[in-house]
């Protein structure tokens, strides 16, 4: 069985077992629909299923109640646990759409050479970004058609185009941003 993380429990809220989560999924309504099953791994690395009771979102934070968690003591044990689902439950995407987890660790090719791997995918609110890392260095690239030439999951690679200064000047851009 393949699994994928859809979020992380980062804290508790209140005394009745509500948990505060960051979420990685674009399909929140589907993932956290009442009575849906998700799971976490407990401290002994045993899979523990949780049944969604309710959820709400406030400022990019998801607050959820699960049927099995009815007290802050139980909720506290879930802190810093990733929330997973089975990949078989994922809906099919359009041909040129990808789940974040599918992009992670893809080799990144630019000007016919490998410049790193995708180490992170996230949204800045306007569009998705990929972090390309190699050794101890990295740069960000908007995940938009202007910069993406091809994505081949079978070859485990993504080919970038027309990066301008995003790649060549990443260090200068980073220092300029940091000092600004």
XYZ file of C-alpha atoms in Angstrom, residues 41-174:
134
model
C 1.513 6.580 13.087
C 1.742 6.545 16.882
C 4.958 6.639 18.940
C 5.394 2.871 18.366
C 5.013 3.383 14.578
C 1.637 1.641 14.616
C -0.979 2.913 12.198
C -3.891 4.529 14.036
C -7.043 5.313 12.064
C -8.966 8.487 12.798
C -12.521 9.267 11.681
C -13.180 12.880 10.752
C -15.935 14.354 12.911
C -15.686 17.967 11.703
C -13.217 20.579 10.545
C -12.901 24.275 9.848
C -10.251 26.451 8.272
C -9.061 29.769 9.617
C -6.158 31.648 7.989
C -4.568 28.594 6.294
C -4.822 26.501 9.475
C -7.141 23.530 9.666
C -8.827 22.714 12.966
C -10.267 19.211 13.195
C -12.152 16.959 15.537
C -11.846 13.184 15.190
C -14.338 10.679 16.639
C -11.594 8.819 18.494
C -10.122 11.948 20.139
C -12.398 13.480 22.771
C -9.960 15.030 25.236
C -6.859 17.228 25.155
C -4.765 14.402 26.646
C -5.497 12.188 23.634
C -4.969 15.106 21.234
C -1.590 15.953 22.777
C -0.305 12.504 21.825
C -0.957 13.392 18.177
C 1.204 16.533 18.159
C 3.800 16.574 15.364
C 2.252 13.549 13.666
C 1.766 13.511 9.903
C -1.766 12.738 8.677
C -1.881 10.130 5.894
C -4.256 8.609 3.382
C -3.888 5.660 1.034
C -3.003 6.770 -2.509
C -5.801 4.528 -3.822
C -8.251 7.077 -2.427
C -6.811 9.942 -4.491
C -8.959 11.293 -7.279
C -7.628 11.207 -10.818
C -6.139 14.458 -12.040
C -6.087 15.943 -15.520
C -3.195 15.011 -17.810
C -0.962 17.977 -16.911
C -1.797 18.076 -13.188
C 0.263 16.504 -10.431
C 0.066 15.885 -6.732
C 2.883 17.487 -4.735
C 4.235 14.111 -3.616
C 4.640 13.058 -7.272
C 7.019 15.962 -7.873
C 9.227 15.445 -4.841
C 12.681 14.034 -5.619
C 12.313 14.435 -9.385
C 15.632 15.206 -11.096
C 15.643 18.769 -12.396
C 17.203 19.320 -15.831
C 18.141 22.764 -17.122
C 20.153 23.433 -20.280
C 20.709 19.662 -20.673
C 22.311 19.168 -17.263
C 20.989 18.069 -13.916
C 20.888 21.030 -11.535
C 19.332 19.257 -8.535
C 16.191 17.569 -7.298
C 12.838 18.919 -6.183
C 13.090 18.973 -2.392
C 9.922 20.925 -1.609
C 6.670 21.988 -3.258
C 4.434 24.647 -1.766
C 2.060 27.449 -2.636
C 2.726 31.136 -2.094
C -0.969 31.937 -2.521
C -0.634 32.973 -6.154
C 0.933 29.824 -7.608
C 2.945 26.779 -6.621
C 6.712 26.906 -6.180
C 9.304 24.161 -6.331
C 12.535 24.229 -4.356
C 15.393 22.772 -6.365
C 18.243 21.552 -4.156
C 21.726 20.260 -4.824
C 24.336 19.708 -2.155
C 23.676 22.476 0.393
C 22.300 25.005 -2.121
C 18.792 25.569 -3.427
C 16.690 27.944 -5.475
C 12.963 28.503 -5.930
C 11.197 28.259 -9.261
C 7.557 29.131 -9.911
C 5.705 26.004 -11.010
C 4.097 27.642 -14.044
C 4.171 26.902 -17.778
C 6.639 29.720 -18.449
C 9.392 27.802 -16.601
C 8.332 24.178 -17.108
C 9.172 22.522 -20.409
C 8.318 18.922 -19.567
C 7.482 16.636 -16.652
C 8.102 12.940 -17.107
C 7.197 10.858 -14.067
C 8.359 7.653 -15.754
C 11.846 9.120 -16.274
C 11.651 10.708 -12.825
C 12.571 14.141 -14.178
C 11.367 17.641 -14.877
C 12.908 19.846 -17.557
C 12.983 23.589 -16.921
C 13.253 26.352 -19.513
C 13.882 30.084 -19.646
C 14.886 30.528 -16.011
C 16.562 33.863 -16.609
C 18.350 34.736 -13.390
C 16.446 32.303 -11.171
C 19.173 29.665 -11.418
C 22.327 31.501 -12.425
C 21.890 34.323 -9.912
C 20.172 32.445 -7.090
C 22.924 33.240 -4.598
C 23.004 36.954 -5.487
C 19.206 37.123 -5.348
C 19.166 35.375 -1.972
